[in-house]
C-alpha positions as protocol buffer text, in pm:
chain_id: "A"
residue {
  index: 1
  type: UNK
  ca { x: 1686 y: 557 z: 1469 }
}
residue {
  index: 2
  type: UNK
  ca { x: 1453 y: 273 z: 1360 }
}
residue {
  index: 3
  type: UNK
  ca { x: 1235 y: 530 z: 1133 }
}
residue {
  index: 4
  type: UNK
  ca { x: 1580 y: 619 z: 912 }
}
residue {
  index: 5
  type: UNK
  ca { x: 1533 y: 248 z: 807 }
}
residue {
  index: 6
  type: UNK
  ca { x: 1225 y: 411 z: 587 }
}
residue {
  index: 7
  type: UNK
  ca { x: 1257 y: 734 z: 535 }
}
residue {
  index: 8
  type: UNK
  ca { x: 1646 y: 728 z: 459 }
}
residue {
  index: 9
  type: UNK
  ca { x: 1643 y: 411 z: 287 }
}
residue {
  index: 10
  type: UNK
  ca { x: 1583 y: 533 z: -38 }
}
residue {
  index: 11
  type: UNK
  ca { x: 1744 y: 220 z: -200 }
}
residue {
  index: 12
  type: UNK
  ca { x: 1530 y: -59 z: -26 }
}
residue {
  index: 13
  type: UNK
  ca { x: 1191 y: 160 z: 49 }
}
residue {
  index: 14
  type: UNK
  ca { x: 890 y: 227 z: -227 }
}
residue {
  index: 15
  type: UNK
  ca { x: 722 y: 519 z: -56 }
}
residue {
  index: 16
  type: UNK
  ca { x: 314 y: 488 z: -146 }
}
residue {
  index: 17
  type: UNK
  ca { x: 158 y: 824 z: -27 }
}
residue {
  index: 18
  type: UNK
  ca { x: -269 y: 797 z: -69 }
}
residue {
  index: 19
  type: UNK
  ca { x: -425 y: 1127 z: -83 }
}
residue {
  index: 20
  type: UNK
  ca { x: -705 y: 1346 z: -245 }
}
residue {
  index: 21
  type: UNK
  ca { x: -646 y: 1573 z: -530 }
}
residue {
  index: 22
  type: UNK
  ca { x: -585 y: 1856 z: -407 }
}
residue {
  index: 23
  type: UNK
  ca { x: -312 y: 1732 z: -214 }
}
residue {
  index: 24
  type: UNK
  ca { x: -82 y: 1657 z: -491 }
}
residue {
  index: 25
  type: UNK
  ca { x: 92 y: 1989 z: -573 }
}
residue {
  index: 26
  type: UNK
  ca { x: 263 y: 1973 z: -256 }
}
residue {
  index: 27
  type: UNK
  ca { x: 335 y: 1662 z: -217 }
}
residue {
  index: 28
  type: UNK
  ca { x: 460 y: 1569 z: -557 }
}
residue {
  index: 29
  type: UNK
  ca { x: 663 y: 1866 z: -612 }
}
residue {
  index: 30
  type: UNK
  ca { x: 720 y: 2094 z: -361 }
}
residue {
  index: 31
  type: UNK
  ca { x: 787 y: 1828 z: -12 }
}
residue {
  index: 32
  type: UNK
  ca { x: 992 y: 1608 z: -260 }
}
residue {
  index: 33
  type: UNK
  ca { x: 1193 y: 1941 z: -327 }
}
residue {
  index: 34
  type: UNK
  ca { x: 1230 y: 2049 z: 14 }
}
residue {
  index: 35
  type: UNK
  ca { x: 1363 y: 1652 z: 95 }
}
residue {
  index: 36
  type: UNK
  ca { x: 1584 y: 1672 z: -178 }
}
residue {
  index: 37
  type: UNK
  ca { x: 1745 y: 2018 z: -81 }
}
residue {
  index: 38
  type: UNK
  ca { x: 1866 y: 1881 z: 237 }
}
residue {
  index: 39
  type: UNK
  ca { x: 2090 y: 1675 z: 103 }
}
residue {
  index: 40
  type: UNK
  ca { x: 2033 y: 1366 z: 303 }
}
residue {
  index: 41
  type: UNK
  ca { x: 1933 y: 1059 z: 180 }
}
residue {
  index: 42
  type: UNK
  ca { x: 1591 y: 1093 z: 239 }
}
residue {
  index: 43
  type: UNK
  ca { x: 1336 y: 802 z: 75 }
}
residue {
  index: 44
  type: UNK
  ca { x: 1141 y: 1017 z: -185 }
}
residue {
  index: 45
  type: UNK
  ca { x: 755 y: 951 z: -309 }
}
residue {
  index: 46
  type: UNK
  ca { x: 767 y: 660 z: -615 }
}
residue {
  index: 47
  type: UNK
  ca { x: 428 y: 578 z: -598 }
}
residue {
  index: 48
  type: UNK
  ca { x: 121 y: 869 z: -565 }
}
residue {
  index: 49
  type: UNK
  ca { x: -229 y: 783 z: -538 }
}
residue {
  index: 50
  type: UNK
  ca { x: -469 y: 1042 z: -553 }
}
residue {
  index: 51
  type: UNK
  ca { x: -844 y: 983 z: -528 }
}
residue {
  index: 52
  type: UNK
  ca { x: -1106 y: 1245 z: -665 }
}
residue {
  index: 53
  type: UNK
  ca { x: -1398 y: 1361 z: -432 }
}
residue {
  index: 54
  type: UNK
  ca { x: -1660 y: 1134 z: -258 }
}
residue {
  index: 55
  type: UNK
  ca { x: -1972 y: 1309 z: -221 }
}
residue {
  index: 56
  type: UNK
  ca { x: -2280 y: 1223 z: -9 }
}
residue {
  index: 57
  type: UNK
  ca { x: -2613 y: 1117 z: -158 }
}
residue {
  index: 58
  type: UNK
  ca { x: -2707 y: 1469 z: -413 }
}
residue {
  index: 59
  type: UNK
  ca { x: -2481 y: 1692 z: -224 }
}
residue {
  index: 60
  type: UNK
  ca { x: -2117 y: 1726 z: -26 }
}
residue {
  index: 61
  type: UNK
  ca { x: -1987 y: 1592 z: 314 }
}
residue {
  index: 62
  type: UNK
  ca { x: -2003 y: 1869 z: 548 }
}
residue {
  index: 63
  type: UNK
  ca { x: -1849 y: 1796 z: 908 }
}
residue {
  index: 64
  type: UNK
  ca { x: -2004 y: 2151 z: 1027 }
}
residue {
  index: 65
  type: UNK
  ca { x: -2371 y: 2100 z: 884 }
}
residue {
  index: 66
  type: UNK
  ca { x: -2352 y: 1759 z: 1012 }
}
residue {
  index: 67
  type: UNK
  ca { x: -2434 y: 1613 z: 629 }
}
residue {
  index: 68
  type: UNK
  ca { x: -2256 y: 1286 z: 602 }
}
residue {
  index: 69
  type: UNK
  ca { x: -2164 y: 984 z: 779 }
}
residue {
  index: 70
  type: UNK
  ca { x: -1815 y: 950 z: 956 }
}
residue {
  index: 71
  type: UNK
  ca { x: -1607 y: 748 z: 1150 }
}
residue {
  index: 72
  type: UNK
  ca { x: -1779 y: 787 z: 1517 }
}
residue {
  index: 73
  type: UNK
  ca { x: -2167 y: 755 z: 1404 }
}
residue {
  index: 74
  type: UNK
  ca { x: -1997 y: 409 z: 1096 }
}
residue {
  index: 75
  type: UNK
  ca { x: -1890 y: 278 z: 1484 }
}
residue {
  index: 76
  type: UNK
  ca { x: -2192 y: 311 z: 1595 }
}
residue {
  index: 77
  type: UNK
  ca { x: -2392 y: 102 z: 1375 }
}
residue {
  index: 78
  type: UNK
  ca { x: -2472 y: -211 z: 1358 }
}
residue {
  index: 79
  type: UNK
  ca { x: -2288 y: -276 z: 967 }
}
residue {
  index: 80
  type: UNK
  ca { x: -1924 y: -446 z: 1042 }
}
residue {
  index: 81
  type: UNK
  ca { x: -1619 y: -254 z: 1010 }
}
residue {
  index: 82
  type: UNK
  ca { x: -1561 y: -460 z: 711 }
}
residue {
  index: 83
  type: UNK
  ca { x: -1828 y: -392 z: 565 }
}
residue {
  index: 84
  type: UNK
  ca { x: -1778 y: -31 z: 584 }
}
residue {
  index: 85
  type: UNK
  ca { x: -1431 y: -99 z: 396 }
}
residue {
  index: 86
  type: UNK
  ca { x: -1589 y: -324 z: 114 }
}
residue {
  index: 87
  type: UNK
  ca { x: -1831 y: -68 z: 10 }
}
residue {
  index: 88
  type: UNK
  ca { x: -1597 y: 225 z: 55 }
}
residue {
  index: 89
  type: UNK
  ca { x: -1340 y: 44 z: -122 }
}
residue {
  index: 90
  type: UNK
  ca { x: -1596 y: -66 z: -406 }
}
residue {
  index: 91
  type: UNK
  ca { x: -1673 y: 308 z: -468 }
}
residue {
  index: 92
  type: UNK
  ca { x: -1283 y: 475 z: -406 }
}
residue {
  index: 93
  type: UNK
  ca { x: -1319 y: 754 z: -646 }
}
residue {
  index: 94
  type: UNK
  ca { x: -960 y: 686 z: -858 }
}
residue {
  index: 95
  type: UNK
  ca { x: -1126 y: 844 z: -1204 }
}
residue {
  index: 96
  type: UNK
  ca { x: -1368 y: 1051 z: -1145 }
}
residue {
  index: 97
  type: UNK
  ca { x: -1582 y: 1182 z: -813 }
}
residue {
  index: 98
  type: UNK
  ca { x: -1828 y: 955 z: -685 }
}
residue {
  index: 99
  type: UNK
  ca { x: -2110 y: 964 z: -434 }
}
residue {
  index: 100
  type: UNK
  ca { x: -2159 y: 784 z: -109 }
}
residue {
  index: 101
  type: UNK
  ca { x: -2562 y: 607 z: -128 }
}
residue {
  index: 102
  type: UNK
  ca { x: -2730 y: 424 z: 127 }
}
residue {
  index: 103
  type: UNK
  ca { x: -2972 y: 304 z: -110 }
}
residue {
  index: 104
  type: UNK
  ca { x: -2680 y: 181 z: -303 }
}
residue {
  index: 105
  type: UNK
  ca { x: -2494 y: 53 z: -26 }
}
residue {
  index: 106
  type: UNK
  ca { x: -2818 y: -188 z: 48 }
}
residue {
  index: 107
  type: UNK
  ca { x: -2791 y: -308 z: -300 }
}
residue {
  index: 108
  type: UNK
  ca { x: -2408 y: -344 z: -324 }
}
residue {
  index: 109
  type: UNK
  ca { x: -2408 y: -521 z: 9 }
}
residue {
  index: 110
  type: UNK
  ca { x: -2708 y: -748 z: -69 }
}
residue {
  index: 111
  type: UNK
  ca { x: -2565 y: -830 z: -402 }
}
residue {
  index: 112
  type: UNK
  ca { x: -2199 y: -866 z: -392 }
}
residue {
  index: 113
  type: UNK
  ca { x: -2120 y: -985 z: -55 }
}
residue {
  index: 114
  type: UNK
  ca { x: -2468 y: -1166 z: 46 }
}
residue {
  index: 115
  type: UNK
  ca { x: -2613 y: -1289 z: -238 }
}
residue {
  index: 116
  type: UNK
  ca { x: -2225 y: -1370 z: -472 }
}
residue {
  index: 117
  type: UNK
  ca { x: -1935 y: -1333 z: -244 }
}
residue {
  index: 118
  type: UNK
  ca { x: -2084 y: -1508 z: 61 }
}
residue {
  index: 119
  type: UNK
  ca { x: -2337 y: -1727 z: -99 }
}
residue {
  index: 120
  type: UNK
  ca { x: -2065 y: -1951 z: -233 }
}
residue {
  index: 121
  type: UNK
  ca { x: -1830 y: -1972 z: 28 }
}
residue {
  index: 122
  type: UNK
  ca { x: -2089 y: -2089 z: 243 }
}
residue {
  index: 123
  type: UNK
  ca { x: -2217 y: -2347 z: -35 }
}
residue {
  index: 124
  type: UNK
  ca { x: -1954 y: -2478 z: -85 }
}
residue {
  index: 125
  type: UNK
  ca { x: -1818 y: -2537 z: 295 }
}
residue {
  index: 126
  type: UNK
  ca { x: -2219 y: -2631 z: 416 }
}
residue {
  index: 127
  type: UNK
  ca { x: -2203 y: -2912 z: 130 }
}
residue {
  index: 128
  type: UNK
  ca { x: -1880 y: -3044 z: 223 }
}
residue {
  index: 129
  type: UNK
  ca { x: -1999 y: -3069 z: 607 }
}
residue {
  index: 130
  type: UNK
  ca { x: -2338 y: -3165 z: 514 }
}
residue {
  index: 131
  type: UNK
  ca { x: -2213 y: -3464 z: 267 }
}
residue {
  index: 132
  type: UNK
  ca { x: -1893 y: -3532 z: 319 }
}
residue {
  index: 133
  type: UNK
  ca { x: -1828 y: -3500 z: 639 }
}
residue {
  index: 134
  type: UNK
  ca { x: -1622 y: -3145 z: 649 }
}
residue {
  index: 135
  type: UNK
  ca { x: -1349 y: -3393 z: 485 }
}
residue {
  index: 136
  type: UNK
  ca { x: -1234 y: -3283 z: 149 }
}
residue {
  index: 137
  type: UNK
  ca { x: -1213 y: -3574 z: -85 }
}
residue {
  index: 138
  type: UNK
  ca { x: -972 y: -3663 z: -332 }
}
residue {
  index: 139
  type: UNK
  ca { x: -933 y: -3398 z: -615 }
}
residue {
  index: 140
  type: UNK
  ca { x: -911 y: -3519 z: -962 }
}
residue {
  index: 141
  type: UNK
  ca { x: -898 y: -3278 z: -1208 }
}
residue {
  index: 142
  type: UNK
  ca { x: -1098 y: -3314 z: -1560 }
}
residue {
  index: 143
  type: UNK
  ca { x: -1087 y: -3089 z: -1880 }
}
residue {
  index: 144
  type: UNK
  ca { x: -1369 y: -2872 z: -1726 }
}
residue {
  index: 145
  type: UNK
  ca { x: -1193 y: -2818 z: -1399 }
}
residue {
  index: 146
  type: UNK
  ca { x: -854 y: -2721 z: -1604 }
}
residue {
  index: 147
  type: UNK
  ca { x: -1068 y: -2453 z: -1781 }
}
residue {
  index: 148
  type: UNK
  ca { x: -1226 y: -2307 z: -1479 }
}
residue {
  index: 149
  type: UNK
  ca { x: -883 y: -2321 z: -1318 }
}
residue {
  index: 150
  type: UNK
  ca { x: -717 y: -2139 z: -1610 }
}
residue {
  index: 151
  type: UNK
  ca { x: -1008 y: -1865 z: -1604 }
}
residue {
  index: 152
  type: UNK
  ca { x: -950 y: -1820 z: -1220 }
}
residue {
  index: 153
  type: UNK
  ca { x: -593 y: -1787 z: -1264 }
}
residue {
  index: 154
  type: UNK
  ca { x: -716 y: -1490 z: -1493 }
}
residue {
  index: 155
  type: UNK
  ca { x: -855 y: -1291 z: -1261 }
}
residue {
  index: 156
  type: UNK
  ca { x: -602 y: -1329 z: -1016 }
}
residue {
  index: 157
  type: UNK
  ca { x: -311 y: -1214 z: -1233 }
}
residue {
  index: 158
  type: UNK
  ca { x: -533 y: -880 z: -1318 }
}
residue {
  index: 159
  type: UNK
  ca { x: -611 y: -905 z: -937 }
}
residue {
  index: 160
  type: UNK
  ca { x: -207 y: -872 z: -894 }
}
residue {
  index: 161
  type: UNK
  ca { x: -155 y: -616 z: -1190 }
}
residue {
  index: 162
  type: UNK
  ca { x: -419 y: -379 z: -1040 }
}
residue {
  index: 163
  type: UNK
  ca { x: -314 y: -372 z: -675 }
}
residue {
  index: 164
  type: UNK
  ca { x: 50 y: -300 z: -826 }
}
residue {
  index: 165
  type: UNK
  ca { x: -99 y: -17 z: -1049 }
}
residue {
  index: 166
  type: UNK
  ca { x: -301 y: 59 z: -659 }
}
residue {
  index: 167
  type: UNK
  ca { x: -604 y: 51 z: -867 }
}
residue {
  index: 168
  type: UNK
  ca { x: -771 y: -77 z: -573 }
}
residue {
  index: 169
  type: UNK
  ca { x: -1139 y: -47 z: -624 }
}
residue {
  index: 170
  type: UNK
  ca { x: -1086 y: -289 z: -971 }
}
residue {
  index: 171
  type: UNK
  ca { x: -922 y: -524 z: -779 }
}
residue {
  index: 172
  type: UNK
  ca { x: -1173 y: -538 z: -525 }
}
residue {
  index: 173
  type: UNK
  ca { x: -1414 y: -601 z: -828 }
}
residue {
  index: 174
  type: UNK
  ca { x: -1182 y: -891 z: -990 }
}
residue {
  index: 175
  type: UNK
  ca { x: -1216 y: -1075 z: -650 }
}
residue {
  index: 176
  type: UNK
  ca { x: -1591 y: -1025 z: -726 }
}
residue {
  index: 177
  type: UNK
  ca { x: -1550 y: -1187 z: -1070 }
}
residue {
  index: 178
  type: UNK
  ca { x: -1357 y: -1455 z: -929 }
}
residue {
  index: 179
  type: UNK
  ca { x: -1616 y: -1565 z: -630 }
}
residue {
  index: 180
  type: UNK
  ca { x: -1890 y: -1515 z: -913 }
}
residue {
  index: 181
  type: UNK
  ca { x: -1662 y: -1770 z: -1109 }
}
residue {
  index: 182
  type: UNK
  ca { x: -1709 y: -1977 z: -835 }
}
residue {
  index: 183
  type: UNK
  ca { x: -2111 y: -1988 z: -804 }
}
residue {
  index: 184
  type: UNK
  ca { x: -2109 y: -2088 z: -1189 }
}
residue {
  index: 185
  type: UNK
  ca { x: -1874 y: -2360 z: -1156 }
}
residue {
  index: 186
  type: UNK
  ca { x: -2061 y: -2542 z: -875 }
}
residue {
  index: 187
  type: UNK
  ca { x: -2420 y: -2454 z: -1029 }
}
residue {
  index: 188
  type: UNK
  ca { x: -2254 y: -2588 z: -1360 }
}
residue {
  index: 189
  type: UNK
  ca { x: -2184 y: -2928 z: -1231 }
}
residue {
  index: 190
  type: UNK
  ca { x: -2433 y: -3006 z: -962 }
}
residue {
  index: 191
  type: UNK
  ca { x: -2280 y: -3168 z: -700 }
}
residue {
  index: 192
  type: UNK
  ca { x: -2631 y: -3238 z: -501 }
}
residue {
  index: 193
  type: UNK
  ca { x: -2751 y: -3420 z: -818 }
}
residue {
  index: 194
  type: UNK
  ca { x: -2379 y: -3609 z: -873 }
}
residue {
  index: 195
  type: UNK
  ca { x: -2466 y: -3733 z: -556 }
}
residue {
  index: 196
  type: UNK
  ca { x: -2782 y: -3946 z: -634 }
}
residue {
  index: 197
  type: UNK
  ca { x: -2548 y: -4116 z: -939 }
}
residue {
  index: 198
  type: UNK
  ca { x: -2278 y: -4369 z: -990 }
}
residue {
  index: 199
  type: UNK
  ca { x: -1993 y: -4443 z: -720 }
}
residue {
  index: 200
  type: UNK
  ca { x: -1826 y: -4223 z: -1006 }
}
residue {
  index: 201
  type: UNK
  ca { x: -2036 y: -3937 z: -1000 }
}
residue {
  index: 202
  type: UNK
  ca { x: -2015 y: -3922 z: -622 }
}
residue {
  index: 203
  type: UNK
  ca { x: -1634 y: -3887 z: -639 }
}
residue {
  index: 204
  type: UNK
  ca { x: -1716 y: -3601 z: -901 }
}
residue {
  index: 205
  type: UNK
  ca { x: -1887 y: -3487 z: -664 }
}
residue {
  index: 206
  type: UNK
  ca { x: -1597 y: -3484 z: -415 }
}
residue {
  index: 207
  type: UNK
  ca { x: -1370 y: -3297 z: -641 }
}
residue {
  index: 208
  type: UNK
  ca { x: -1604 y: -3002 z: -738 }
}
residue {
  index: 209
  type: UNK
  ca { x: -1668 y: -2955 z: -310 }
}
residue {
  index: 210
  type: UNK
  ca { x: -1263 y: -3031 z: -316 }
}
residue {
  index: 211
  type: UNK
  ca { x: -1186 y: -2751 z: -558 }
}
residue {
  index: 212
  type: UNK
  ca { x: -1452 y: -2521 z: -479 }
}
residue {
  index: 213
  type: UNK
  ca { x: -1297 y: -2544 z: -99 }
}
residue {
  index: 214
  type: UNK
  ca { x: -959 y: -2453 z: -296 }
}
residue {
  index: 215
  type: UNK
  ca { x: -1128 y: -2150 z: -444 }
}
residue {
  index: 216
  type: UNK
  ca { x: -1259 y: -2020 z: -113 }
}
residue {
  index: 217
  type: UNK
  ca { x: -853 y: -2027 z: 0 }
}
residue {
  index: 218
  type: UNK
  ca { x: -759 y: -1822 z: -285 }
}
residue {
  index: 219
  type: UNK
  ca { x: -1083 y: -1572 z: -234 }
}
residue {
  index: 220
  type: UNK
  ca { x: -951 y: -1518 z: 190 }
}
residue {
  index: 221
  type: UNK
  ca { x: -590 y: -1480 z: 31 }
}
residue {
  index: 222
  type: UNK
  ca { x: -753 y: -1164 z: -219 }
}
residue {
  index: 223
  type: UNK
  ca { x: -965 y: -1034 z: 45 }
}
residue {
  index: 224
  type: UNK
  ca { x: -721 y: -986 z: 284 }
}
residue {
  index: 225
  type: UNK
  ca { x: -581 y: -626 z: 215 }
}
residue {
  index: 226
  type: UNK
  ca { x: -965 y: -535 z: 182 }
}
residue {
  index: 227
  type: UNK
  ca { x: -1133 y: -696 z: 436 }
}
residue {
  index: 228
  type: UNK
  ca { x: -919 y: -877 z: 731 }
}
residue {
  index: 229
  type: UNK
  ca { x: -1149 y: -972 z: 942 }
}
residue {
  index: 230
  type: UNK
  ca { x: -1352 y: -1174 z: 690 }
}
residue {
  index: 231
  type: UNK
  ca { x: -1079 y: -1293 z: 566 }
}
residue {
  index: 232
  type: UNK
  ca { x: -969 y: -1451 z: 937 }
}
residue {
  index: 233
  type: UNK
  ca { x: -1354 y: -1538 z: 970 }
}
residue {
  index: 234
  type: UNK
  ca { x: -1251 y: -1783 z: 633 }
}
residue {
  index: 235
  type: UNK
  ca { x: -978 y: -1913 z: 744 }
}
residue {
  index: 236
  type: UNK
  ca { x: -1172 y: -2088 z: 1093 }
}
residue {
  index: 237
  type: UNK
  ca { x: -1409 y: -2246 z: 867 }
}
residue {
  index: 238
  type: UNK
  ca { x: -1153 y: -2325 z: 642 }
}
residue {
  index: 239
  type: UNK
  ca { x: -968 y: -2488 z: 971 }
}
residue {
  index: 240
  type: UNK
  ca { x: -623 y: -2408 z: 813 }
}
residue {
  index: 241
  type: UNK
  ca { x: -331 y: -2224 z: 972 }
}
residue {
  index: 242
  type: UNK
  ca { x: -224 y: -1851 z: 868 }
}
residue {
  index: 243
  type: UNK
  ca { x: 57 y: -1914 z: 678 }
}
residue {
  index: 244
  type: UNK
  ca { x: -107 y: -2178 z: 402 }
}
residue {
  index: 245
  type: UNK
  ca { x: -316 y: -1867 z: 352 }
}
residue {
  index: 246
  type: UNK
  ca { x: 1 y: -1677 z: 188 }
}
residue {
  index: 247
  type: UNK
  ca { x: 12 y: -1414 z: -93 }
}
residue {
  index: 248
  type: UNK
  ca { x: 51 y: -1577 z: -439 }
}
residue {
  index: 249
  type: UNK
  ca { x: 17 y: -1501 z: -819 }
}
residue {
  index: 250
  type: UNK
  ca { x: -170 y: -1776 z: -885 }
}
residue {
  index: 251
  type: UNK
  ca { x: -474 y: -2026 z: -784 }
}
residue {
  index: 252
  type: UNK
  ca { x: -319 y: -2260 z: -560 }
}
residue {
  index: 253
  type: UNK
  ca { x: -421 y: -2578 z: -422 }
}
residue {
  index: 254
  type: UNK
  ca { x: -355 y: -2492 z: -26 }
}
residue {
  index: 255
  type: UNK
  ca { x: -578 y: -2796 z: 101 }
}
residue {
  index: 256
  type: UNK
  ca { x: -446 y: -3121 z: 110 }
}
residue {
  index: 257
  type: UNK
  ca { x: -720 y: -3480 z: 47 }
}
residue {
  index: 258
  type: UNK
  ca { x: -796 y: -3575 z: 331 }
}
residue {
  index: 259
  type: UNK
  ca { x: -844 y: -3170 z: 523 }
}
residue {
  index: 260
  type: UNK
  ca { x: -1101 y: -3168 z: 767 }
}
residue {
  index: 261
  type: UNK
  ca { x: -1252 y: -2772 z: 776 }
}
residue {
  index: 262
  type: UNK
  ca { x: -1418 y: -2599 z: 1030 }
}
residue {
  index: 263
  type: UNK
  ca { x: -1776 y: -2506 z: 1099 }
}
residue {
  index: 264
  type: UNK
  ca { x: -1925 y: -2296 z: 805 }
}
residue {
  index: 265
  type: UNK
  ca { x: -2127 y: -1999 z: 878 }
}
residue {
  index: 266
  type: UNK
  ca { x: -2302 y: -1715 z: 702 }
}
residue {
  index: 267
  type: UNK
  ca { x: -2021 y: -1435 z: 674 }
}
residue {
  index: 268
  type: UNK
  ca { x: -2259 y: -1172 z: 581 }
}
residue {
  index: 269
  type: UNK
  ca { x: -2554 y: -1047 z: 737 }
}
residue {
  index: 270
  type: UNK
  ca { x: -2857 y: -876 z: 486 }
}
residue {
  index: 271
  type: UNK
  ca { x: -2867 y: -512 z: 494 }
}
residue {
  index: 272
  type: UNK
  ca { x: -3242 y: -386 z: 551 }
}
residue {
  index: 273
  type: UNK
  ca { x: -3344 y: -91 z: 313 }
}
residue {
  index: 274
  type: UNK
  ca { x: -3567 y: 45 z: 670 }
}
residue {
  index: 275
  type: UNK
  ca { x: -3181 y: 9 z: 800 }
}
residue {
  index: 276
  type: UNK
  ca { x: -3044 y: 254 z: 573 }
}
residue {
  index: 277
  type: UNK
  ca { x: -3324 y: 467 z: 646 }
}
residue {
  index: 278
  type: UNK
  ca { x: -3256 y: 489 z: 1015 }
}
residue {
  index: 279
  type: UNK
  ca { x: -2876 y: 557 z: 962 }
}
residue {
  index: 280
  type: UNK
  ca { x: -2914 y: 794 z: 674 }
}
């Protein structure tokens, strides 16, 4: 009886069905109809995505001609399950068909999770080890900080507005733009160089480590749904229980003064173009 707590539950269930296209005839009109005919309380659809096609390099996926990469030979490499589901994700084809490219995957990998994504999560944790001990200092906020808080907080509510539209692959993006926010905050105020200044400009110094450590929180809270295993991977370094990790609409400070994290280390590993080659 425990599945008529979903699929009868029409007043306290949102059914989400994910398909392709050519799926959606039957299950937006005719199944619904069929449910609906028997007269018993079944939960109906309320939510239908449907993806276009995802091709392979110039051509289709073909399971019998062996063109493609699937499941068994993904497991088989050496590229991280997550990995897989970033790049996936970062091409899910919700407008228009799009193409699977190892070429492109290099690139995409290299780019958005080595060189943006990962780059400032470990910056900012290696500099708080490195210089302050893994202790997060005490965070005081100036005009610049409210501005960069206030642009973050941007991102996240069209982060929350796209994942209730399930325009996944944009939100996947936003949390892009928001750990790309993050590199240009810390390259903006120079924390290694704060560092050689004034008592002062060593407890500036503090707070941009301080809220850059608050920004990698709020980047494991948005990866979460897209990559889970990274996103547990942040939350040792970070050193911080599950739960201060929650869902929220907005950038919160989840870090107290005073937090001591755990050990950073490089999330991401560089994709070799002679990699690609031997997968492809």
């Amino acid at each position: 009886k425990e599945w008529e707590k979903w699929w009868k539950n029409p007043q306290q269930v949102q059914l989400y069905n994910f398909m392709a296209k050519d799926n959606v005839p039957f299950h937006s009109v005719i199944f619904p109809s069929c449910l609906l005919g028997a007269k018993d309380n079944y939960t109906l659809v309320s939510h239908l995505s449907a993806t276009e096609y995802l091709n392979y390099e110039d051509g289709k996926f073909s399971k019998s001609r062996g063109v493609g990469v699937f499941g068994d030979q993904a497991r088989e490499t050496s590229i991280p399950a997550d990995v897989w589901r970033f790049y996936l994700l970062y091409l899910r084809p919700e407008g228009q068909d799009s193409a699977f490219n190892w070429d492109d995957m290099v690139g995409k990998v290299n780019g958005e999770l080595l060189n943006n994504l990962g780059n400032f999560i470990n910056r900012a944790l290696s500099f708080c080890t490195k210089f302050f001990g893994g202790t997060l200092s005490e965070l005081q906020l100036n005009a610049e900080d409210k501005k960069f808080i206030a642009a973050v907080n941007r991102e996240v509510q069209e982060y929350v507005r796209l994942l209730e539209c399930v325009k996944l692959r944009q939100g996947l993006r936003t949390v892009l733009a928001v750990s790309q926010l993050g590199n240009g905050y810390m390259q903006a105020n120079k924390p290694w160089a704060l560092l050689k200044g004034s008592p002062e400009d060593k407890a500036r110094a503090g707070s941009v480590i301080n809220l850059s450590a608050q920004l990698v929180g709020q980047l494991a809270v948005l990866l979460q749904p897209y990559m889970p295993q990274v996103c547990e991977e942040i939350r040792e370094q970070l050193n911080c229980p599950a739960e201060v990790l929650s869902c929220g609409n907005y950038f919160e400070r989840r870090l107290p003064n005073g937090h001591v994290i755990g050990q950073p280390s490089p999330l991401f590993k560089k994709l070799e173009p002679e990699d690609a080659q031997m997968y492809r």
